């Protein structure tokens, strides 16, 4: 029990009978003087109480909340969500396989340009149809989009000779190392969680720029201008337009999203099976680990999550309709 000196308010310890500063005797040692009743403890720092500063009673943690905002996951729902990452990794693997086939002259530039143009037309048709179904009142200005696409590809065709000689004096080891770093940046900064289907925002724009820069670096190692044009046009379609189409498919149908994941996986496996069987094995094992093992790992590790909330948390304003706010 603590008693305070009546002159300076210093609390007496259990082994003290006289205040060393004022030489005042402790009330508990005065004979015949009853101790004043002890007031209940209150959770107020600005009130001087007959308790030490670090004292707390049994009611201190009554408002404690543990894991109030923890989200409980289901295994198969997490597996379906992981297809976003699987699709992007498969896209990078497919692009690298296309470059290797162009570099080894196993794939013709005319065939790549034809496939890319046909795929873009089909993808835009699906995009236009799905947007019309989702937002019937929207006007997409098809003629303006067509003119922009033609102008872009004509500009790219004119810049092809410059892109071909851009890194002519750079060694191939530097090119391969820089390409790996840029694709890792593309993989790390890709916008996996956004539901925006019409444009790309930061850091997704950083991911797209890294992929296009890697494509420019790789295209400079091809032999003809037509090869460079084919690879660069495919890179723009694959890394700038195709991610938005994937978001569109995901927002419309979960089955369509799963089917697209399987198609990309089989395409990447087929293209690389003729280049390096060892990489195919590593790729398949990586996809299995990412799609099936990591979701189980996430659910298992949730049991160790310990998040606490209470009245000691700082107040956070909630803006309502831009005029009033509340604190919680």
Short mmCIF file of C-alpha atoms in Angstrom, two decimals:
data_model
loop_
_atom_site.label_atom_id
_atom_site.label_comp_id
_atom_site.label_asym_id
_atom_site.label_seq_id
_atom_site.Cartn_x
_atom_site.Cartn_y
_atom_site.Cartn_z
CA UNK A 1 0.00 0.00 0.00
CA UNK A 2 1.25 3.48 -0.89
CA UNK A 3 0.85 6.55 1.30
CA UNK A 4 1.89 10.01 0.21
CA UNK A 5 3.81 12.68 2.01
CA UNK A 6 1.39 15.50 2.91
CA UNK A 7 3.95 18.16 1.96
CA UNK A 8 5.51 17.15 -1.37
CA UNK A 9 3.22 14.27 -2.45
CA UNK A 10 6.05 11.74 -2.64
CA UNK A 11 4.77 8.15 -2.14
CA UNK A 12 6.16 6.22 0.82
CA UNK A 13 7.61 2.81 0.09
CA UNK A 14 6.84 -0.22 2.20
CA UNK A 15 10.18 -0.03 4.02
CA UNK A 16 10.07 3.75 4.56
CA UNK A 17 8.68 5.40 7.67
CA UNK A 18 10.00 8.95 7.18
CA UNK A 19 10.13 11.04 4.00
CA UNK A 20 13.82 11.73 3.25
CA UNK A 21 13.01 15.15 1.77
CA UNK A 22 10.60 16.69 4.29
CA UNK A 23 11.33 14.45 7.32
CA UNK A 24 7.58 13.86 7.51
CA UNK A 25 6.46 10.65 9.18
CA UNK A 26 4.44 8.12 7.19
CA UNK A 27 0.74 8.07 8.16
CA UNK A 28 0.86 4.29 8.47
CA UNK A 29 3.40 4.52 11.31
CA UNK A 30 1.58 7.16 13.30
CA UNK A 31 -0.10 5.56 16.29
CA UNK A 32 -3.78 6.14 16.66
CA UNK A 33 -4.22 7.73 13.25
CA UNK A 34 -6.37 5.61 10.95
CA UNK A 35 -5.44 5.37 7.29
CA UNK A 36 -7.75 7.20 4.91
CA UNK A 37 -9.86 4.96 2.67
CA UNK A 38 -8.21 4.13 -0.63
CA UNK A 39 -10.07 5.52 -3.62
CA UNK A 40 -10.71 3.16 -6.53
CA UNK A 41 -8.17 3.27 -9.33
CA UNK A 42 -9.17 5.11 -12.48
CA UNK A 43 -7.57 4.91 -15.91
CA UNK A 44 -6.54 8.59 -15.94
CA UNK A 45 -2.98 9.79 -16.24
CA UNK A 46 -3.65 13.42 -15.33
CA UNK A 47 -5.19 12.59 -11.92
CA UNK A 48 -2.94 12.02 -8.93
CA UNK A 49 -3.93 8.71 -7.32
CA UNK A 50 -2.78 6.59 -4.40
CA UNK A 51 -1.22 4.07 -6.81
CA UNK A 52 2.10 3.78 -8.62
CA UNK A 53 2.28 5.03 -12.20
CA UNK A 54 2.56 1.52 -13.66
CA UNK A 55 -0.38 0.11 -11.71
CA UNK A 56 -3.30 -1.50 -13.56
CA UNK A 57 -6.27 -3.36 -12.16
CA UNK A 58 -8.34 -6.25 -13.49
CA UNK A 59 -10.54 -3.98 -15.63
CA UNK A 60 -7.65 -2.65 -17.68
CA UNK A 61 -7.92 -5.29 -20.42
CA UNK A 62 -11.71 -5.62 -20.48
CA UNK A 63 -11.90 -3.87 -23.88
CA UNK A 64 -9.04 -5.82 -25.42
CA UNK A 65 -9.87 -7.34 -28.81
CA UNK A 66 -7.73 -10.04 -30.40
CA UNK A 67 -7.69 -10.71 -34.15
CA UNK A 68 -10.82 -8.62 -34.70
CA UNK A 69 -9.93 -7.84 -38.32
CA UNK A 70 -8.31 -11.14 -39.27
CA UNK A 71 -9.65 -12.61 -42.49
CA UNK A 72 -10.20 -16.34 -42.50
CA UNK A 73 -9.28 -17.95 -45.81
CA UNK A 74 -10.58 -21.05 -47.55
CA UNK A 75 -8.08 -23.23 -49.36
CA UNK A 76 -9.68 -23.42 -52.80
CA UNK A 77 -10.56 -19.72 -52.85
CA UNK A 78 -6.91 -18.89 -52.19
CA UNK A 79 -5.89 -21.33 -54.93
CA UNK A 80 -8.14 -19.49 -57.38
CA UNK A 81 -6.73 -16.13 -56.29
CA UNK A 82 -3.18 -17.38 -56.86
CA UNK A 83 -3.94 -17.86 -60.55
CA UNK A 84 -3.25 -14.14 -61.03
CA UNK A 85 0.41 -14.71 -60.20
CA UNK A 86 0.53 -17.95 -62.18
CA UNK A 87 -0.81 -16.23 -65.27
CA UNK A 88 1.78 -13.48 -65.14
CA UNK A 89 4.67 -15.88 -64.64
CA UNK A 90 3.41 -17.98 -67.54
CA UNK A 91 3.20 -14.85 -69.68
CA UNK A 92 6.86 -14.03 -69.02
CA UNK A 93 7.89 -17.61 -69.77
CA UNK A 94 5.93 -17.56 -73.04
CA UNK A 95 7.54 -14.29 -74.13
CA UNK A 96 11.03 -15.58 -73.39
CA UNK A 97 10.25 -18.75 -75.37
CA UNK A 98 9.03 -16.66 -78.32
CA UNK A 99 12.26 -14.64 -78.26
CA UNK A 100 14.41 -17.76 -78.17
CA UNK A 101 12.55 -19.23 -81.13
CA UNK A 102 13.03 -15.97 -83.05
CA UNK A 103 16.70 -15.81 -82.07
CA UNK A 104 17.29 -19.40 -83.23
CA UNK A 105 15.16 -18.78 -86.33
CA UNK A 106 12.71 -21.50 -85.35
CA UNK A 107 9.87 -18.99 -85.61
CA UNK A 108 9.38 -16.61 -88.52
CA UNK A 109 8.75 -12.93 -88.05
CA UNK A 110 5.76 -13.04 -90.44
CA UNK A 111 4.15 -15.78 -88.38
CA UNK A 112 4.68 -13.85 -85.13
CA UNK A 113 3.20 -10.65 -86.59
CA UNK A 114 0.22 -12.56 -87.96
CA UNK A 115 -0.42 -14.37 -84.67
CA UNK A 116 -0.04 -11.15 -82.68
CA UNK A 117 -2.37 -9.17 -84.95
CA UNK A 118 -5.02 -11.91 -84.96
CA UNK A 119 -4.80 -12.29 -81.19
CA UNK A 120 -5.12 -8.54 -80.69
CA UNK A 121 -8.20 -8.41 -82.93
CA UNK A 122 -9.84 -11.29 -81.08
CA UNK A 123 -8.93 -9.81 -77.70
CA UNK A 124 -10.28 -6.39 -78.61
CA UNK A 125 -13.49 -7.96 -79.90
CA UNK A 126 -13.98 -9.74 -76.58
CA UNK A 127 -13.06 -6.55 -74.70
CA UNK A 128 -15.58 -4.49 -76.63
CA UNK A 129 -18.33 -7.08 -76.24
CA UNK A 130 -17.76 -7.57 -72.51
CA UNK A 131 -17.63 -3.83 -71.82
CA UNK A 132 -20.86 -3.38 -73.73
CA UNK A 133 -22.45 -6.10 -71.60
CA UNK A 134 -21.16 -4.62 -68.34
CA UNK A 135 -21.75 -0.94 -69.13
CA UNK A 136 -24.31 -0.59 -71.95
CA UNK A 137 -24.21 3.22 -71.82
CA UNK A 138 -20.47 3.47 -72.49
CA UNK A 139 -19.10 4.76 -75.79
CA UNK A 140 -15.70 3.32 -76.67
CA UNK A 141 -15.02 5.26 -79.89
CA UNK A 142 -13.89 2.33 -82.00
CA UNK A 143 -12.68 4.51 -84.86
CA UNK A 144 -10.40 6.51 -82.57
CA UNK A 145 -8.93 3.33 -81.09
CA UNK A 146 -8.30 1.93 -84.58
CA UNK A 147 -6.52 5.12 -85.71
CA UNK A 148 -4.39 5.12 -82.55
CA UNK A 149 -3.37 1.49 -83.09
CA UNK A 150 -2.40 2.11 -86.74
CA UNK A 151 -0.39 5.22 -85.79
CA UNK A 152 1.40 3.36 -83.03
CA UNK A 153 2.46 0.45 -85.22
CA UNK A 154 3.62 2.80 -88.00
CA UNK A 155 5.72 4.69 -85.44
CA UNK A 156 7.13 1.42 -84.12
CA UNK A 157 7.97 0.32 -87.66
CA UNK A 158 9.86 3.58 -88.23
CA UNK A 159 11.82 3.19 -84.98
CA UNK A 160 12.74 -0.44 -85.67
CA UNK A 161 16.21 0.30 -87.20
CA UNK A 162 17.10 2.44 -84.18
CA UNK A 163 15.96 -0.23 -81.73
CA UNK A 164 17.97 -2.87 -83.56
CA UNK A 165 21.25 -0.99 -83.10
CA UNK A 166 20.46 0.45 -79.66
CA UNK A 167 22.70 -1.94 -77.69
CA UNK A 168 24.93 -3.14 -80.50
CA UNK A 169 28.15 -2.42 -78.58
CA UNK A 170 26.94 -4.08 -75.36
CA UNK A 171 28.15 -7.57 -74.55
CA UNK A 172 25.67 -10.44 -74.54
CA UNK A 173 26.36 -11.31 -70.89
CA UNK A 174 25.29 -7.82 -69.90
CA UNK A 175 22.18 -8.11 -72.07
CA UNK A 176 21.09 -11.41 -70.50
CA UNK A 177 21.75 -10.18 -66.94
CA UNK A 178 19.89 -6.91 -67.56
CA UNK A 179 16.97 -8.82 -69.07
CA UNK A 180 16.68 -11.04 -66.00
CA UNK A 181 16.72 -8.02 -63.68
CA UNK A 182 14.06 -6.22 -65.71
CA UNK A 183 11.75 -9.22 -65.83
CA UNK A 184 12.15 -9.69 -62.08
CA UNK A 185 11.15 -6.03 -61.66
CA UNK A 186 8.17 -6.66 -63.91
CA UNK A 187 7.18 -9.64 -61.79
CA UNK A 188 7.65 -7.79 -58.50
CA UNK A 189 5.82 -4.54 -59.37
CA UNK A 190 2.97 -5.98 -61.40
CA UNK A 191 -0.47 -4.79 -60.28
CA UNK A 192 -1.91 -8.10 -59.05
CA UNK A 193 -4.70 -6.79 -56.86
CA UNK A 194 -6.18 -4.00 -58.95
CA UNK A 195 -9.61 -4.37 -60.49
CA UNK A 196 -9.05 -1.51 -62.91
CA UNK A 197 -9.74 -2.85 -66.41
CA UNK A 198 -9.12 0.27 -68.48
CA UNK A 199 -5.74 1.74 -67.57
CA UNK A 200 -2.56 0.97 -65.69
CA UNK A 201 -1.52 2.93 -62.62
CA UNK A 202 1.66 3.04 -60.56
CA UNK A 203 3.32 0.67 -59.65
CA UNK A 204 1.75 -1.33 -62.49
CA UNK A 205 3.13 1.22 -64.97
CA UNK A 206 6.64 0.56 -63.60
CA UNK A 207 6.14 -3.16 -64.24
CA UNK A 208 5.00 -2.50 -67.82
CA UNK A 209 7.92 -0.17 -68.52
CA UNK A 210 10.37 -2.76 -67.19
CA UNK A 211 8.92 -5.44 -69.48
CA UNK A 212 9.01 -3.16 -72.54
CA UNK A 213 12.60 -2.15 -71.76
CA UNK A 214 13.55 -5.82 -71.45
CA UNK A 215 11.90 -6.43 -74.81
CA UNK A 216 13.91 -3.60 -76.39
CA UNK A 217 17.11 -5.06 -74.98
CA UNK A 218 16.29 -8.51 -76.33
CA UNK A 219 15.10 -7.19 -79.72
CA UNK A 220 18.48 -5.56 -80.30
CA UNK A 221 19.98 -9.04 -80.53
CA UNK A 222 17.78 -10.15 -83.45
CA UNK A 223 19.11 -10.24 -87.02
CA UNK A 224 16.58 -8.34 -89.15
CA UNK A 225 14.42 -5.28 -88.73
CA UNK A 226 11.31 -7.36 -89.33
CA UNK A 227 12.24 -9.66 -86.44
CA UNK A 228 12.69 -6.60 -84.20
CA UNK A 229 9.33 -5.15 -85.27
CA UNK A 230 7.58 -8.47 -84.70
CA UNK A 231 9.02 -8.91 -81.21
CA UNK A 232 8.34 -5.32 -80.13
CA UNK A 233 4.76 -5.33 -81.39
CA UNK A 234 4.20 -8.64 -79.61
CA UNK A 235 5.75 -7.19 -76.43
CA UNK A 236 3.34 -4.24 -76.43
CA UNK A 237 0.39 -6.54 -77.00
CA UNK A 238 1.58 -9.05 -74.40
CA UNK A 239 2.67 -6.77 -71.54
CA UNK A 240 0.49 -3.68 -72.00
CA UNK A 241 -2.81 -4.96 -73.40
CA UNK A 242 -3.01 -8.59 -72.34
CA UNK A 243 -2.92 -7.87 -68.54
CA UNK A 244 -6.03 -5.70 -68.89
CA UNK A 245 -7.74 -8.47 -70.85
CA UNK A 246 -6.85 -10.93 -68.07
CA UNK A 247 -8.48 -8.61 -65.50
CA UNK A 248 -11.54 -8.42 -67.72
CA UNK A 249 -11.83 -12.21 -67.92
CA UNK A 250 -11.34 -12.51 -64.18
CA UNK A 251 -14.09 -9.98 -63.41
CA UNK A 252 -16.56 -11.74 -65.70
CA UNK A 253 -16.09 -15.44 -64.98
CA UNK A 254 -14.02 -17.45 -62.50
CA UNK A 255 -14.22 -20.47 -64.80
CA UNK A 256 -12.92 -18.42 -67.70
CA UNK A 257 -10.08 -17.19 -65.52
CA UNK A 258 -9.21 -20.77 -64.57
CA UNK A 259 -9.37 -21.87 -68.22
CA UNK A 260 -7.06 -19.02 -69.23
CA UNK A 261 -4.59 -20.05 -66.52
CA UNK A 262 -4.52 -23.62 -67.84
CA UNK A 263 -4.09 -22.45 -71.44
CA UNK A 264 -1.15 -20.21 -70.51
CA UNK A 265 0.44 -23.00 -68.47
CA UNK A 266 0.16 -25.52 -71.30
CA UNK A 267 1.43 -23.00 -73.86
CA UNK A 268 4.49 -22.14 -71.78
CA UNK A 269 5.22 -25.82 -71.16
CA UNK A 270 4.87 -26.70 -74.86
CA UNK A 271 7.06 -23.85 -76.09
CA UNK A 272 9.87 -24.52 -73.61
CA UNK A 273 9.77 -28.31 -73.96
CA UNK A 274 11.71 -28.00 -77.22
CA UNK A 275 14.21 -25.56 -75.74
CA UNK A 276 15.13 -26.92 -72.30
CA UNK A 277 13.38 -29.86 -70.57
CA UNK A 278 15.15 -28.94 -67.32
CA UNK A 279 13.54 -25.48 -67.29
CA UNK A 280 10.17 -27.11 -67.99
CA UNK A 281 10.55 -29.31 -64.92
CA UNK A 282 11.53 -26.31 -62.77
CA UNK A 283 8.61 -24.32 -64.17
CA UNK A 284 6.08 -27.08 -63.46
CA UNK A 285 7.36 -27.60 -59.92
CA UNK A 286 7.30 -23.85 -59.31
CA UNK A 287 3.70 -23.59 -60.50
CA UNK A 288 2.66 -26.50 -58.27
CA UNK A 289 4.36 -24.90 -55.28
CA UNK A 290 2.87 -21.47 -55.99
CA UNK A 291 -0.66 -22.66 -56.75
CA UNK A 292 -1.18 -25.47 -54.23
CA UNK A 293 1.52 -25.32 -51.52
CA UNK A 294 1.61 -21.56 -50.86
CA UNK A 295 -2.17 -21.28 -50.18
CA UNK A 296 -1.94 -24.14 -47.67
CA UNK A 297 1.10 -22.43 -46.12
CA UNK A 298 -0.81 -19.14 -45.80
CA UNK A 299 -3.78 -20.79 -44.09
CA UNK A 300 -1.53 -22.76 -41.75
CA UNK A 301 0.48 -19.72 -40.67
CA UNK A 302 -2.70 -17.75 -39.87
CA UNK A 303 -2.95 -19.57 -36.53
CA UNK A 304 0.11 -17.66 -35.32
CA UNK A 305 -1.35 -14.24 -36.13
CA UNK A 306 -1.92 -12.17 -32.99
CA UNK A 307 -3.42 -8.74 -33.61
CA UNK A 308 -4.68 -6.74 -30.64
CA UNK A 309 -6.90 -3.66 -30.51
CA UNK A 310 -8.12 -1.60 -27.60
CA UNK A 311 -9.04 1.88 -26.37
CA UNK A 312 -5.33 2.82 -26.36
CA UNK A 313 -5.23 2.86 -30.18
CA UNK A 314 -5.03 6.24 -31.84
CA UNK A 315 -8.26 7.74 -33.10
CA UNK A 316 -8.83 7.49 -36.85
CA UNK A 317 -11.24 9.94 -38.49
CA UNK A 318 -13.93 8.57 -40.78
CA UNK A 319 -15.02 11.06 -43.39
CA UNK A 320 -18.73 10.76 -44.23
CA UNK A 321 -19.91 12.34 -47.49
CA UNK A 322 -17.12 14.89 -47.30
CA UNK A 323 -18.85 16.96 -44.62
CA UNK A 324 -18.87 15.22 -41.26
CA UNK A 325 -16.48 12.86 -39.55
CA UNK A 326 -16.33 10.54 -36.60
CA UNK A 327 -13.54 9.13 -34.44
CA UNK A 328 -13.29 5.51 -33.37
#
